[in-house]
Amino acid sequence: MAGVDAQNPLLGETTCGSLLLQLQKIWDEVGESDVERDKMLLQLEQECLNVYKRKVEQAAKSRAHLLQALADAKLELSTLLASLGEKSFIGIPVKTSGSIKEQLAAIAPALEQLWKQKEERVKKYANVLTQIQKIRGEISGTNEQTGSFTVDESDLSVKKLDEFHDHLQELEKEKSERLNKVLEFVNIIHDICGVLGIDFYATVTEVHPSLNDTTDTQSKSISNDTLARLAKTVLSLKEAKKQRLQKLQDLAAELNKLWNLMDTSEEERSLFDHVTCKISSTVDEVTLPGALALDLIEQAEVEVERLDELKGSRMKEIALKKQGELEEIFARAHIEIDTQSAREKILGLIDSGHVEPSDLVADMDAQIIKAKEEALSRKDILDKVEKWMSACEEESWLEDYNRDDNRYSGSRGAHLNLKRAEKARILVSKIPGLVDTLVAKTRTWEEEHGFTFAYDGVPLLAMLDEYAVLRHDREEEKRRMRDQKKFHEQLNTEQEAMFGSKPSPARPLSSTKKVVGPGSRGLNRRLSLNQNGGGGKSVNRDVKRDVPRPVAPLNYVAISKEDPGLFTP
């Protein structure tokens, strides 16, 4: 043991053995005698023995406390079981062996759970007894409750609690019939007062003060006098509700008449939805709070008077608004109209006073319906025109792309342009079929309607015919360029055979790009009817609604549609 302790200083630890070695070294240096050394060692042993004795005494006291706590816990457990009327409990540990602390730890969860169960049971007993005491006071007519009571915690069994519950149910049944009658009357009064905007609490307080207490329905008076006064109040309120509803319905009919005449917006009409929504309602159907309040009826009366005065001055605004709606329909359908003349004609009719406001509004509504029908008949063709224009823009971009010798380089955006070119070729291949379909549908439309289909004032068939001519010219030019290229290649081959050297390739005779399609310059999203040749007249009307489609930038190889961030200046 001494050898082990002697090694501990090497491990950096302070032990009894290490300290003894230091003490011996000091004694050796000092020259302490063996007698003194033995005396000091005996003293050290006595002190260590005293420390051990104190620790043993403390441990014995702790054991005694734990044993007492264990006994108290077992006693408390049996007391709780008896109080709750339980013969056994699932959480009680079966084993009684092990250390004292282990036994205490095993029984503690069961004690905690039983205490919680007891507290809950006491609350249930207190709740039931409180209700019984309260109902007895109401039935006796005193409505007084006795002071606080103490629950007998010695018997908290479920059986006894069930007995109290049964007694409580009997008491509640005894008073429920009269109380239900009172509550029925009070609820009716509450609903009608809410609809009429009358103070409910003041109304029921006049019948009996206890009726205005909404937090405690059980304390309401249930006497014969209270029931009779409640019935009388209900009849009076129902009559008032009937009269106010009739007044509001008359005002709603007048408001609808004025709104329809002046074409009032839905937003303005919505301010009086509480009035118009009840125009055909019965008395029983009106249940929303404040629906028949006096201030709302007065607001409706004021609005009727205001609209009646405003009727004459609003006709110009209404007519011009409907004309704007008509113009918007024609704009979306790409139909040109003379908006200035139409507006001047409307204002002239109103200023002359020879037209009734309702007749003018009805006539303009009929024009709007007719315009919508015409726009709907053009929708299919207009959708295909948009597809055709978009395809022509891609065709123009593809022409630029194919002329670029560096299109397959590794520059930035080249792979994106390559993907776009693949999609563009597929789209361009569908143009002839799309044009043929457009021509057929346009001709069918014109036969059905008896007049020319115009796109922003330009006949669509003329646009399509010109596109066909331009496309034919382009194909001819391509064929001529291929023949010229073959000729130069053959000439270069012969020269190489004769002179043994290959001259530089000849430059193309023409590098001018010819844009084909409705997006080309000079068309403004419409084809010029006579673009080829210098002497022809070109049909190119400016339309404010047109927005030119974007054309490909000069550095089209390095910039792609799929990278919009590159266009930021």
mmCIF file of N, CA and C in Angstrom, residues 139-188:
data_model
loop_
_atom_site.group_PDB
_atom_site.id
_atom_site.type_symbol
_atom_site.label_atom_id
_atom_site.label_comp_id
_atom_site.label_asym_id
_atom_site.label_seq_id
_atom_site.Cartn_x
_atom_site.Cartn_y
_atom_site.Cartn_z
ATOM 1 N N ILE A 139 -84.240 27.804 -5.448
ATOM 2 C CA ILE A 139 -85.561 27.169 -5.335
ATOM 3 C C ILE A 139 -86.325 27.715 -4.138
ATOM 4 N N SER A 140 -85.626 28.008 -3.080
ATOM 5 C CA SER A 140 -86.301 28.539 -1.885
ATOM 6 C C SER A 140 -86.749 29.980 -2.067
ATOM 7 N N GLY A 141 -86.207 30.655 -3.064
ATOM 8 C CA GLY A 141 -86.598 32.035 -3.340
ATOM 9 C C GLY A 141 -85.727 33.060 -2.678
ATOM 10 N N THR A 142 -84.803 32.630 -1.837
ATOM 11 C CA THR A 142 -83.929 33.586 -1.144
ATOM 12 C C THR A 142 -82.728 33.976 -1.997
ATOM 13 N N ASN A 143 -82.320 33.053 -2.902
ATOM 14 C CA ASN A 143 -81.138 33.277 -3.747
ATOM 15 C C ASN A 143 -79.919 33.638 -2.923
ATOM 16 N N GLU A 144 -79.846 33.093 -1.719
ATOM 17 C CA GLU A 144 -78.707 33.360 -0.857
ATOM 18 C C GLU A 144 -77.922 32.072 -0.658
ATOM 19 N N GLN A 145 -76.626 32.210 -0.609
ATOM 20 C CA GLN A 145 -75.754 31.065 -0.397
ATOM 21 C C GLN A 145 -75.141 31.161 0.995
ATOM 22 N N THR A 146 -74.999 30.028 1.632
ATOM 23 C CA THR A 146 -74.350 29.993 2.948
ATOM 24 C C THR A 146 -72.866 30.251 2.785
ATOM 25 N N GLY A 147 -72.196 30.401 3.918
ATOM 26 C CA GLY A 147 -70.768 30.671 3.868
ATOM 27 C C GLY A 147 -69.986 29.508 3.314
ATOM 28 N N SER A 148 -68.676 29.667 3.355
ATOM 29 C CA SER A 148 -67.812 28.629 2.806
ATOM 30 C C SER A 148 -67.938 27.348 3.622
ATOM 31 N N PHE A 149 -67.753 26.257 2.975
ATOM 32 C CA PHE A 149 -67.854 24.963 3.649
ATOM 33 C C PHE A 149 -66.559 24.188 3.422
ATOM 34 N N THR A 150 -66.370 23.158 4.250
ATOM 35 C CA THR A 150 -65.169 22.332 4.172
ATOM 36 C C THR A 150 -65.552 20.938 3.708
ATOM 37 N N VAL A 151 -64.813 20.471 2.750
ATOM 38 C CA VAL A 151 -65.071 19.125 2.231
ATOM 39 C C VAL A 151 -64.483 18.100 3.195
ATOM 40 N N ASP A 152 -65.244 17.086 3.519
ATOM 41 C CA ASP A 152 -64.779 16.012 4.394
ATOM 42 C C ASP A 152 -63.808 15.135 3.614
ATOM 43 N N GLU A 153 -62.520 15.315 3.860
ATOM 44 C CA GLU A 153 -61.503 14.600 3.107
ATOM 45 C C GLU A 153 -61.300 13.173 3.587
ATOM 46 N N SER A 154 -61.995 12.772 4.645
ATOM 47 C CA SER A 154 -61.836 11.399 5.127
ATOM 48 C C SER A 154 -62.582 10.410 4.235
ATOM 49 N N ASP A 155 -63.564 10.893 3.503
ATOM 50 C CA ASP A 155 -64.320 10.017 2.605
ATOM 51 C C ASP A 155 -64.484 10.736 1.267
ATOM 52 N N LEU A 156 -63.607 10.435 0.336
ATOM 53 C CA LEU A 156 -63.644 11.018 -1.003
ATOM 54 C C LEU A 156 -63.885 9.949 -2.054
ATOM 55 N N SER A 157 -64.655 8.958 -1.704
ATOM 56 C CA SER A 157 -64.875 7.835 -2.619
ATOM 57 C C SER A 157 -65.714 8.259 -3.820
ATOM 58 N N VAL A 158 -65.557 7.534 -4.912
ATOM 59 C CA VAL A 158 -66.315 7.792 -6.136
ATOM 60 C C VAL A 158 -67.798 7.515 -5.908
ATOM 61 N N LYS A 159 -68.087 6.542 -5.091
ATOM 62 C CA LYS A 159 -69.494 6.198 -4.824
ATOM 63 C C LYS A 159 -70.230 7.372 -4.176
ATOM 64 N N LYS A 160 -69.596 7.999 -3.190
ATOM 65 C CA LYS A 160 -70.237 9.131 -2.527
ATOM 66 C C LYS A 160 -70.363 10.312 -3.480
ATOM 67 N N LEU A 161 -69.348 10.503 -4.326
ATOM 68 C CA LEU A 161 -69.399 11.591 -5.309
ATOM 69 C C LEU A 161 -70.552 11.383 -6.289
ATOM 70 N N ASP A 162 -70.773 10.152 -6.703
ATOM 71 C CA ASP A 162 -71.897 9.847 -7.602
ATOM 72 C C ASP A 162 -73.239 10.159 -6.944
ATOM 73 N N GLU A 163 -73.320 9.910 -5.632
ATOM 74 C CA GLU A 163 -74.561 10.238 -4.924
ATOM 75 C C GLU A 163 -74.832 11.744 -4.956
ATOM 76 N N PHE A 164 -73.799 12.528 -4.751
ATOM 77 C CA PHE A 164 -73.964 13.981 -4.818
ATOM 78 C C PHE A 164 -74.379 14.421 -6.224
ATOM 79 N N HIS A 165 -73.794 13.794 -7.242
ATOM 80 C CA HIS A 165 -74.156 14.128 -8.617
ATOM 81 C C HIS A 165 -75.627 13.826 -8.900
ATOM 82 N N ASP A 166 -76.073 12.699 -8.436
ATOM 83 C CA ASP A 166 -77.486 12.348 -8.645
ATOM 84 C C ASP A 166 -78.410 13.376 -7.983
ATOM 85 N N HIS A 167 -78.051 13.791 -6.794
ATOM 86 C CA HIS A 167 -78.865 14.781 -6.087
ATOM 87 C C HIS A 167 -78.866 16.128 -6.831
ATOM 88 N N LEU A 168 -77.718 16.484 -7.369
ATOM 89 C CA LEU A 168 -77.612 17.736 -8.122
ATOM 90 C C LEU A 168 -78.490 17.697 -9.370
ATOM 91 N N GLN A 169 -78.494 16.579 -10.068
ATOM 92 C CA GLN A 169 -79.330 16.451 -11.267
ATOM 93 C C GLN A 169 -80.811 16.594 -10.949
ATOM 94 N N GLU A 170 -81.216 16.066 -9.819
ATOM 95 C CA GLU A 170 -82.618 16.198 -9.417
ATOM 96 C C GLU A 170 -82.975 17.671 -9.164
ATOM 97 N N LEU A 171 -82.078 18.392 -8.525
ATOM 98 C CA LEU A 171 -82.334 19.798 -8.261
ATOM 99 C C LEU A 171 -82.361 20.620 -9.557
ATOM 100 N N GLU A 172 -81.456 20.329 -10.458
ATOM 101 C CA GLU A 172 -81.425 21.047 -11.730
ATOM 102 C C GLU A 172 -82.683 20.785 -12.557
ATOM 103 N N LYS A 173 -83.149 19.565 -12.542
ATOM 104 C CA LYS A 173 -84.373 19.236 -13.274
ATOM 105 C C LYS A 173 -85.574 19.976 -12.697
ATOM 106 N N GLU A 174 -85.568 20.166 -11.399
ATOM 107 C CA GLU A 174 -86.695 20.830 -10.732
ATOM 108 C C GLU A 174 -86.842 22.290 -11.167
ATOM 109 N N LYS A 175 -85.722 22.970 -11.407
ATOM 110 C CA LYS A 175 -85.788 24.390 -11.772
ATOM 111 C C LYS A 175 -85.656 24.649 -13.269
ATOM 112 N N SER A 176 -85.313 23.621 -14.058
ATOM 113 C CA SER A 176 -84.993 23.824 -15.470
ATOM 114 C C SER A 176 -86.175 24.336 -16.301
ATOM 115 N N GLU A 177 -87.403 23.869 -15.999
ATOM 116 C CA GLU A 177 -88.559 24.251 -16.817
ATOM 117 C C GLU A 177 -88.805 25.753 -16.770
ATOM 118 N N ARG A 178 -88.873 26.317 -15.566
ATOM 119 C CA ARG A 178 -89.094 27.764 -15.448
ATOM 120 C C ARG A 178 -87.898 28.559 -15.989
ATOM 121 N N LEU A 179 -86.716 28.083 -15.697
ATOM 122 C CA LEU A 179 -85.528 28.793 -16.153
ATOM 123 C C LEU A 179 -85.437 28.808 -17.679
ATOM 124 N N ASN A 180 -85.797 27.701 -18.320
ATOM 125 C CA ASN A 180 -85.776 27.645 -19.789
ATOM 126 C C ASN A 180 -86.758 28.638 -20.396
ATOM 127 N N LYS A 181 -87.920 28.800 -19.774
ATOM 128 C CA LYS A 181 -88.893 29.778 -20.270
ATOM 129 C C LYS A 181 -88.319 31.192 -20.171
ATOM 130 N N VAL A 182 -87.689 31.486 -19.047
ATOM 131 C CA VAL A 182 -87.095 32.811 -18.871
ATOM 132 C C VAL A 182 -86.000 33.057 -19.906
ATOM 133 N N LEU A 183 -85.124 32.064 -20.080
ATOM 134 C CA LEU A 183 -84.022 32.217 -21.031
ATOM 135 C C LEU A 183 -84.528 32.347 -22.463
ATOM 136 N N GLU A 184 -85.608 31.658 -22.768
ATOM 137 C CA GLU A 184 -86.174 31.757 -24.119
ATOM 138 C C GLU A 184 -86.651 33.177 -24.393
ATOM 139 N N PHE A 185 -87.361 33.763 -23.452
ATOM 140 C CA PHE A 185 -87.822 35.145 -23.608
ATOM 141 C C PHE A 185 -86.641 36.113 -23.679
ATOM 142 N N VAL A 186 -85.664 35.900 -22.808
ATOM 143 C CA VAL A 186 -84.499 36.793 -22.779
ATOM 144 C C VAL A 186 -83.733 36.726 -24.098
ATOM 145 N N ASN A 187 -83.580 35.532 -24.661
ATOM 146 C CA ASN A 187 -82.876 35.399 -25.933
ATOM 147 C C ASN A 187 -83.615 36.098 -27.065
ATOM 148 N N ILE A 188 -84.952 35.984 -27.067
ATOM 149 C CA ILE A 188 -85.743 36.657 -28.101
ATOM 150 C C ILE A 188 -85.579 38.175 -27.983
#
